[in-house]
Protein backbone atom coordinates (compact mmCIF):
# COMPACT_ATOMS: atom_id res chain seq x y z
CA UNK A 1 0.00 0.00 0.00
CA UNK A 2 2.79 2.42 0.79
CA UNK A 3 5.11 1.32 -2.02
CA UNK A 4 6.26 4.10 -4.24
CA UNK A 5 5.96 3.49 -8.00
CA UNK A 6 8.89 4.34 -10.21
CA UNK A 7 7.39 7.70 -11.21
CA UNK A 8 7.93 8.97 -7.64
CA UNK A 9 4.22 9.18 -6.76
CA UNK A 10 2.36 6.95 -4.36
CA UNK A 11 0.12 4.25 -5.81
CA UNK A 12 -2.97 6.26 -4.85
CA UNK A 13 -1.73 9.73 -5.90
CA UNK A 14 -3.97 11.57 -8.36
CA UNK A 15 -0.85 13.12 -9.92
CA UNK A 16 -1.40 16.08 -12.32
CA UNK A 17 -2.34 19.38 -10.63
CA UNK A 18 -3.38 17.71 -7.35
CA UNK A 19 0.16 16.61 -6.56
CA UNK A 20 2.52 19.43 -5.77
CA UNK A 21 4.11 21.60 -3.12
CA UNK A 22 5.76 18.52 -1.67
CA UNK A 23 2.48 16.65 -1.16
CA UNK A 24 0.91 13.68 -2.88
CA UNK A 25 -2.87 13.94 -3.04
CA UNK A 26 -5.43 11.34 -4.07
CA UNK A 27 -8.40 11.92 -6.28
CA UNK A 28 -11.48 13.09 -4.38
CA UNK A 29 -13.75 10.41 -2.95
CA UNK A 30 -17.31 11.72 -2.66
CA UNK A 31 -19.64 10.23 -0.07
CA UNK A 32 -23.25 11.34 -0.62
CA UNK A 33 -25.79 10.72 2.13
CA UNK A 34 -29.38 10.69 0.92
CA UNK A 35 -29.00 13.98 -0.96
CA UNK A 36 -28.86 15.87 2.36
CA UNK A 37 -25.16 15.84 3.09
CA UNK A 38 -21.91 15.14 1.36
CA UNK A 39 -18.34 14.51 2.40
CA UNK A 40 -15.36 14.79 0.08
CA UNK A 41 -12.30 12.85 1.16
CA UNK A 42 -8.72 13.30 -0.04
CA UNK A 43 -5.74 11.24 1.10
CA UNK A 44 -2.58 13.31 1.52
CA UNK A 45 1.06 12.42 2.13
CA UNK A 46 3.18 15.37 3.18
CA UNK A 47 6.80 15.92 2.21
CA UNK A 48 7.70 14.63 5.68
CA UNK A 49 5.95 11.33 4.90
CA UNK A 50 3.02 11.77 7.28
CA UNK A 51 -0.34 10.77 5.87
CA UNK A 52 -3.57 12.64 6.45
CA UNK A 53 -7.19 12.56 5.43
CA UNK A 54 -8.72 15.84 4.36
CA UNK A 55 -12.47 15.88 4.75
CA UNK A 56 -14.76 18.57 3.39
CA UNK A 57 -18.35 18.34 4.62
CA UNK A 58 -21.48 19.84 3.10
CA UNK A 59 -24.83 19.62 4.89
CA UNK A 60 -28.31 20.91 4.08
CA UNK A 61 -29.14 23.75 6.45
CA UNK A 62 -32.44 24.23 8.26
CA UNK A 63 -34.65 26.82 6.54
CA UNK A 64 -34.65 29.47 9.29
CA UNK A 65 -31.54 31.32 10.44
CA UNK A 66 -32.07 30.43 14.08
CA UNK A 67 -32.49 26.73 13.37
CA UNK A 68 -29.50 26.80 11.00
CA UNK A 69 -27.34 28.44 13.68
CA UNK A 70 -28.36 25.83 16.24
CA UNK A 71 -27.66 23.17 13.67
CA UNK A 72 -24.18 24.61 13.05
CA UNK A 73 -23.40 24.75 16.76
CA UNK A 74 -24.21 21.05 16.97
CA UNK A 75 -22.28 20.26 13.81
CA UNK A 76 -19.15 22.11 14.95
CA UNK A 77 -19.30 20.45 18.36
CA UNK A 78 -19.59 17.05 16.72
CA UNK A 79 -16.71 17.88 14.35
CA UNK A 80 -14.52 18.96 17.23
CA UNK A 81 -15.18 15.68 19.01
CA UNK A 82 -14.56 13.69 15.81
CA UNK A 83 -11.29 15.48 15.02
CA UNK A 84 -10.08 15.06 18.60
CA UNK A 85 -10.87 11.33 18.52
CA UNK A 86 -9.17 10.90 15.14
CA UNK A 87 -6.12 12.85 16.31
CA UNK A 88 -5.72 10.65 19.37
CA UNK A 89 -6.11 7.49 17.26
CA UNK A 90 -3.55 8.77 14.71
CA UNK A 91 -0.78 9.57 17.19
CA UNK A 92 2.38 7.57 16.77
CA UNK A 93 2.65 4.94 19.49
CA UNK A 94 5.89 4.20 21.30
CA UNK A 95 7.53 0.99 20.17
CA UNK A 96 7.63 -1.93 22.54
CA UNK A 97 10.94 -3.46 23.46
CA UNK A 98 11.38 -6.92 21.95
ZN1 LIG B 1 2.10 12.49 -6.34
PDB file of C-alpha atoms and ligand atoms in Angstrom:
ATOM      1  CA  UNK A   1       0.000   0.000   0.000  1.00  0.00           C
ATOM      2  CA  UNK A   2       2.794   2.420   0.786  1.00  0.00           C
ATOM      3  CA  UNK A   3       5.109   1.318  -2.016  1.00  0.00           C
ATOM      4  CA  UNK A   4       6.260   4.101  -4.242  1.00  0.00           C
ATOM      5  CA  UNK A   5       5.958   3.487  -7.999  1.00  0.00           C
ATOM      6  CA  UNK A   6       8.891   4.340 -10.213  1.00  0.00           C
ATOM      7  CA  UNK A   7       7.392   7.704 -11.205  1.00  0.00           C
ATOM      8  CA  UNK A   8       7.925   8.971  -7.641  1.00  0.00           C
ATOM      9  CA  UNK A   9       4.219   9.176  -6.764  1.00  0.00           C
ATOM     10  CA  UNK A  10       2.357   6.947  -4.355  1.00  0.00           C
ATOM     11  CA  UNK A  11       0.121   4.245  -5.809  1.00  0.00           C
ATOM     12  CA  UNK A  12      -2.974   6.257  -4.847  1.00  0.00           C
ATOM     13  CA  UNK A  13      -1.727   9.726  -5.898  1.00  0.00           C
ATOM     14  CA  UNK A  14      -3.971  11.567  -8.359  1.00  0.00           C
ATOM     15  CA  UNK A  15      -0.846  13.115  -9.920  1.00  0.00           C
ATOM     16  CA  UNK A  16      -1.398  16.077 -12.316  1.00  0.00           C
ATOM     17  CA  UNK A  17      -2.343  19.385 -10.626  1.00  0.00           C
ATOM     18  CA  UNK A  18      -3.375  17.711  -7.347  1.00  0.00           C
ATOM     19  CA  UNK A  19       0.158  16.612  -6.565  1.00  0.00           C
ATOM     20  CA  UNK A  20       2.521  19.430  -5.772  1.00  0.00           C
ATOM     21  CA  UNK A  21       4.113  21.600  -3.121  1.00  0.00           C
ATOM     22  CA  UNK A  22       5.756  18.515  -1.670  1.00  0.00           C
ATOM     23  CA  UNK A  23       2.484  16.645  -1.164  1.00  0.00           C
ATOM     24  CA  UNK A  24       0.910  13.685  -2.879  1.00  0.00           C
ATOM     25  CA  UNK A  25      -2.871  13.940  -3.043  1.00  0.00           C
ATOM     26  CA  UNK A  26      -5.426  11.339  -4.074  1.00  0.00           C
ATOM     27  CA  UNK A  27      -8.402  11.915  -6.280  1.00  0.00           C
ATOM     28  CA  UNK A  28     -11.477  13.087  -4.379  1.00  0.00           C
ATOM     29  CA  UNK A  29     -13.751  10.407  -2.953  1.00  0.00           C
ATOM     30  CA  UNK A  30     -17.314  11.717  -2.656  1.00  0.00           C
ATOM     31  CA  UNK A  31     -19.643  10.229  -0.071  1.00  0.00           C
ATOM     32  CA  UNK A  32     -23.247  11.337  -0.620  1.00  0.00           C
ATOM     33  CA  UNK A  33     -25.787  10.719   2.134  1.00  0.00           C
ATOM     34  CA  UNK A  34     -29.385  10.691   0.924  1.00  0.00           C
ATOM     35  CA  UNK A  35     -29.003  13.982  -0.959  1.00  0.00           C
ATOM     36  CA  UNK A  36     -28.857  15.873   2.362  1.00  0.00           C
ATOM     37  CA  UNK A  37     -25.161  15.841   3.093  1.00  0.00           C
ATOM     38  CA  UNK A  38     -21.915  15.140   1.359  1.00  0.00           C
ATOM     39  CA  UNK A  39     -18.336  14.508   2.395  1.00  0.00           C
ATOM     40  CA  UNK A  40     -15.361  14.794   0.078  1.00  0.00           C
ATOM     41  CA  UNK A  41     -12.297  12.847   1.162  1.00  0.00           C
ATOM     42  CA  UNK A  42      -8.717  13.305  -0.035  1.00  0.00           C
ATOM     43  CA  UNK A  43      -5.744  11.244   1.098  1.00  0.00           C
ATOM     44  CA  UNK A  44      -2.580  13.313   1.519  1.00  0.00           C
ATOM     45  CA  UNK A  45       1.062  12.416   2.133  1.00  0.00           C
ATOM     46  CA  UNK A  46       3.180  15.370   3.184  1.00  0.00           C
ATOM     47  CA  UNK A  47       6.805  15.924   2.210  1.00  0.00           C
ATOM     48  CA  UNK A  48       7.704  14.626   5.684  1.00  0.00           C
ATOM     49  CA  UNK A  49       5.947  11.334   4.900  1.00  0.00           C
ATOM     50  CA  UNK A  50       3.021  11.771   7.284  1.00  0.00           C
ATOM     51  CA  UNK A  51      -0.339  10.768   5.871  1.00  0.00           C
ATOM     52  CA  UNK A  52      -3.570  12.637   6.450  1.00  0.00           C
ATOM     53  CA  UNK A  53      -7.195  12.557   5.427  1.00  0.00           C
ATOM     54  CA  UNK A  54      -8.716  15.835   4.362  1.00  0.00           C
ATOM     55  CA  UNK A  55     -12.471  15.881   4.754  1.00  0.00           C
ATOM     56  CA  UNK A  56     -14.763  18.571   3.390  1.00  0.00           C
ATOM     57  CA  UNK A  57     -18.351  18.344   4.620  1.00  0.00           C
ATOM     58  CA  UNK A  58     -21.483  19.837   3.098  1.00  0.00           C
ATOM     59  CA  UNK A  59     -24.833  19.618   4.886  1.00  0.00           C
ATOM     60  CA  UNK A  60     -28.307  20.914   4.083  1.00  0.00           C
ATOM     61  CA  UNK A  61     -29.136  23.749   6.451  1.00  0.00           C
ATOM     62  CA  UNK A  62     -32.436  24.230   8.261  1.00  0.00           C
ATOM     63  CA  UNK A  63     -34.654  26.822   6.535  1.00  0.00           C
ATOM     64  CA  UNK A  64     -34.646  29.465   9.293  1.00  0.00           C
ATOM     65  CA  UNK A  65     -31.542  31.322  10.443  1.00  0.00           C
ATOM     66  CA  UNK A  66     -32.068  30.427  14.084  1.00  0.00           C
ATOM     67  CA  UNK A  67     -32.493  26.735  13.368  1.00  0.00           C
ATOM     68  CA  UNK A  68     -29.497  26.795  10.997  1.00  0.00           C
ATOM     69  CA  UNK A  69     -27.340  28.439  13.681  1.00  0.00           C
ATOM     70  CA  UNK A  70     -28.357  25.833  16.235  1.00  0.00           C
ATOM     71  CA  UNK A  71     -27.665  23.174  13.668  1.00  0.00           C
ATOM     72  CA  UNK A  72     -24.185  24.615  13.049  1.00  0.00           C
ATOM     73  CA  UNK A  73     -23.400  24.750  16.760  1.00  0.00           C
ATOM     74  CA  UNK A  74     -24.211  21.051  16.966  1.00  0.00           C
ATOM     75  CA  UNK A  75     -22.275  20.265  13.812  1.00  0.00           C
ATOM     76  CA  UNK A  76     -19.155  22.115  14.950  1.00  0.00           C
ATOM     77  CA  UNK A  77     -19.295  20.454  18.356  1.00  0.00           C
ATOM     78  CA  UNK A  78     -19.585  17.055  16.716  1.00  0.00           C
ATOM     79  CA  UNK A  79     -16.708  17.876  14.351  1.00  0.00           C
ATOM     80  CA  UNK A  80     -14.519  18.956  17.234  1.00  0.00           C
ATOM     81  CA  UNK A  81     -15.177  15.684  19.006  1.00  0.00           C
ATOM     82  CA  UNK A  82     -14.561  13.693  15.814  1.00  0.00           C
ATOM     83  CA  UNK A  83     -11.293  15.483  15.015  1.00  0.00           C
ATOM     84  CA  UNK A  84     -10.084  15.057  18.598  1.00  0.00           C
ATOM     85  CA  UNK A  85     -10.875  11.326  18.523  1.00  0.00           C
ATOM     86  CA  UNK A  86      -9.170  10.898  15.144  1.00  0.00           C
ATOM     87  CA  UNK A  87      -6.115  12.850  16.308  1.00  0.00           C
ATOM     88  CA  UNK A  88      -5.718  10.651  19.373  1.00  0.00           C
ATOM     89  CA  UNK A  89      -6.113   7.488  17.259  1.00  0.00           C
ATOM     90  CA  UNK A  90      -3.548   8.770  14.713  1.00  0.00           C
ATOM     91  CA  UNK A  91      -0.782   9.571  17.193  1.00  0.00           C
ATOM     92  CA  UNK A  92       2.383   7.565  16.770  1.00  0.00           C
ATOM     93  CA  UNK A  93       2.652   4.941  19.489  1.00  0.00           C
ATOM     94  CA  UNK A  94       5.886   4.198  21.297  1.00  0.00           C
ATOM     95  CA  UNK A  95       7.534   0.989  20.170  1.00  0.00           C
ATOM     96  CA  UNK A  96       7.625  -1.933  22.544  1.00  0.00           C
ATOM     97  CA  UNK A  97      10.938  -3.463  23.462  1.00  0.00           C
ATOM     98  CA  UNK A  98      11.378  -6.922  21.948  1.00  0.00           C
TER      99      UNK A  98
HETATM  100 ZN1  LIG B   1       2.105  12.487  -6.339  1.00  0.00          ZN
END
